[in-house]
PDB file of C-alpha atoms in Angstrom:
ATOM      1  CA  UNK N  87      80.823  87.530  74.088  1.00 71.00           C
ATOM      2  CA  UNK N  88      81.417  85.704  71.148  1.00 88.00           C
ATOM      3  CA  UNK N  89      82.241  87.679  67.820  1.00 87.00           C
ATOM      4  CA  UNK N  90      81.414  86.734  64.493  1.00 90.00           C
ATOM      5  CA  UNK N  91      82.888  88.148  61.497  1.00 90.00           C
ATOM      6  CA  UNK N  92      81.528  89.763  58.703  1.00 89.00           C
ATOM      7  CA  UNK N  93      82.569  90.737  55.430  1.00 91.00           C
ATOM      8  CA  UNK N  94      80.908  93.634  53.741  1.00 90.00           C
ATOM      9  CA  UNK N  95      81.396  95.180  50.653  1.00 94.00           C
ATOM     10  CA  UNK N  96      81.124  99.451  50.061  1.00 94.00           C
ATOM     11  CA  UNK N  97      82.481 101.841  47.945  1.00 95.00           C
ATOM     12  CA  UNK N  98      85.502 103.347  48.508  1.00 96.00           C
ATOM     13  CA  UNK N  99      83.985 106.676  49.486  1.00 95.00           C
ATOM     14  CA  UNK N 100      81.529 104.994  51.880  1.00 95.00           C
ATOM     15  CA  UNK N 101      84.550 103.221  53.452  1.00 95.00           C
ATOM     16  CA  UNK N 102      86.523 106.511  53.832  1.00 96.00           C
ATOM     17  CA  UNK N 103      83.851 107.962  55.514  1.00 96.00           C
ATOM     18  CA  UNK N 104      83.622 105.118  57.836  1.00 95.00           C
ATOM     19  CA  UNK N 105      86.998 105.264  58.645  1.00 95.00           C
ATOM     20  CA  UNK N 106      87.376 109.182  59.124  1.00 96.00           C
ATOM     21  CA  UNK N 107      84.203 108.467  61.962  1.00 95.00           C
ATOM     22  CA  UNK N 108      85.575 105.933  63.623  1.00 95.00           C
ATOM     23  CA  UNK N 109      88.998 107.850  64.013  1.00 96.00           C
ATOM     24  CA  UNK N 110      86.972 110.792  64.989  1.00 96.00           C
ATOM     25  CA  UNK N 111      85.404 108.683  67.805  1.00 95.00           C
ATOM     26  CA  UNK N 112      88.476 107.106  68.659  1.00 96.00           C
ATOM     27  CA  UNK N 113      87.290 103.697  68.157  1.00 95.00           C
ATOM     28  CA  UNK N 114      88.085 100.937  65.649  1.00 95.00           C
ATOM     29  CA  UNK N 115      86.180 100.743  62.488  1.00 93.00           C
ATOM     30  CA  UNK N 116      84.804  97.255  63.776  1.00 92.00           C
ATOM     31  CA  UNK N 117      83.364  99.194  67.005  1.00 93.00           C
ATOM     32  CA  UNK N 118      81.997 101.631  64.786  1.00 94.00           C
ATOM     33  CA  UNK N 119      79.870  99.636  62.938  1.00 93.00           C
ATOM     34  CA  UNK N 120      78.916  97.742  65.463  1.00 90.00           C
ATOM     35  CA  UNK N 121      77.689 100.584  67.269  1.00 90.00           C
ATOM     36  CA  UNK N 122      75.857 102.038  63.922  1.00 90.00           C
ATOM     37  CA  UNK N 123      74.039  98.554  64.035  1.00 89.00           C
ATOM     38  CA  UNK N 124      72.899  98.516  67.289  1.00 85.00           C
ATOM     39  CA  UNK N 125      71.802 102.195  67.345  1.00 83.00           C
ATOM     40  CA  UNK N 126      69.984 101.205  64.061  1.00 81.00           C
ATOM     41  CA  UNK N 127      68.490  98.234  65.827  1.00 80.00           C
ATOM     42  CA  UNK N 128      67.296 100.560  68.722  1.00 78.00           C
ATOM     43  CA  UNK N 129      65.681 102.961  66.415  1.00 70.00           C
ATOM     44  CA  UNK N 130      62.658 100.111  66.092  1.00 70.00           C
ATOM     45  CA  UNK N 131      61.652 100.666  69.744  1.00 72.00           C
ATOM     46  CA  UNK N 132      62.104 104.431  69.464  1.00 75.00           C
ATOM     47  CA  UNK N 133      60.171 104.812  66.476  1.00 77.00           C
ATOM     48  CA  UNK N 134      57.183 102.549  67.890  1.00 80.00           C
ATOM     49  CA  UNK N 135      57.016 104.604  71.111  1.00 81.00           C
ATOM     50  CA  UNK N 136      57.153 108.205  68.746  1.00 82.00           C
ATOM     51  CA  UNK N 137      53.933 106.832  66.733  1.00 85.00           C
ATOM     52  CA  UNK N 138      52.317 105.820  69.484  1.00 87.00           C
ATOM     53  CA  UNK N 139      52.719 109.029  71.213  1.00 87.00           C
ATOM     54  CA  UNK N 140      51.484 110.784  67.959  1.00 88.00           C
ATOM     55  CA  UNK N 141      48.848 108.476  67.964  1.00 89.00           C
ATOM     56  CA  UNK N 142      47.419 109.444  71.985  1.00 85.00           C
ATOM     57  CA  UNK N 143      48.028 113.025  70.371  1.00 87.00           C
ATOM     58  CA  UNK N 144      45.500 112.463  67.864  1.00 89.00           C
ATOM     59  CA  UNK N 145      43.119 110.942  69.644  1.00 86.00           C
ATOM     60  CA  UNK N 146      43.193 112.183  73.156  1.00 87.00           C
ATOM     61  CA  UNK N 147      40.297 114.000  72.808  1.00 87.00           C
ATOM     62  CA  UNK N 148      38.515 110.560  72.293  1.00 86.00           C
ATOM     63  CA  UNK N 149      40.399 109.153  75.066  1.00 82.00           C
ATOM     64  CA  UNK N 150      39.320 111.738  77.576  1.00 85.00           C
ATOM     65  CA  UNK N 151      35.745 111.512  76.549  1.00 86.00           C
ATOM     66  CA  UNK N 152      35.903 107.667  76.972  1.00 84.00           C
ATOM     67  CA  UNK N 153      38.132 107.570  80.124  1.00 85.00           C
ATOM     68  CA  UNK N 154      37.930 110.896  81.680  1.00 81.00           C
ATOM     69  CA  UNK N 155      40.748 113.516  81.648  1.00 73.00           C
ATOM     70  CA  UNK N 156      44.131 112.788  82.995  1.00 64.00           C
ATOM     71  CA  UNK N 157      44.166 112.840  86.984  1.00 55.00           C
ATOM     72  CA  UNK N 158      40.409 113.294  87.258  1.00 58.00           C
ATOM     73  CA  UNK N 159      38.345 110.335  89.123  1.00 51.00           C
ATOM     74  CA  UNK N 160      35.870 108.830  86.934  1.00 51.00           C
ATOM     75  CA  UNK N 161      32.270 108.327  88.585  1.00 52.00           C
TER      76      UNK N 161
END
């Protein structure tokens, strides 16, 4: 996959934390940042699923009343 170079400015404390975390994980700073971005991008899908699950919990009684309880055939 082709790579694109990004230049990012952060304060020295943030840069040092990033260096330490990458080192602790045995990876380059580039790889560490790339994984953080991928993880963050994946959070959107995860957040949606959590919100949908919360919605279903909140309105389960309404759905059960309308469509029948889980596993029960409706006549």
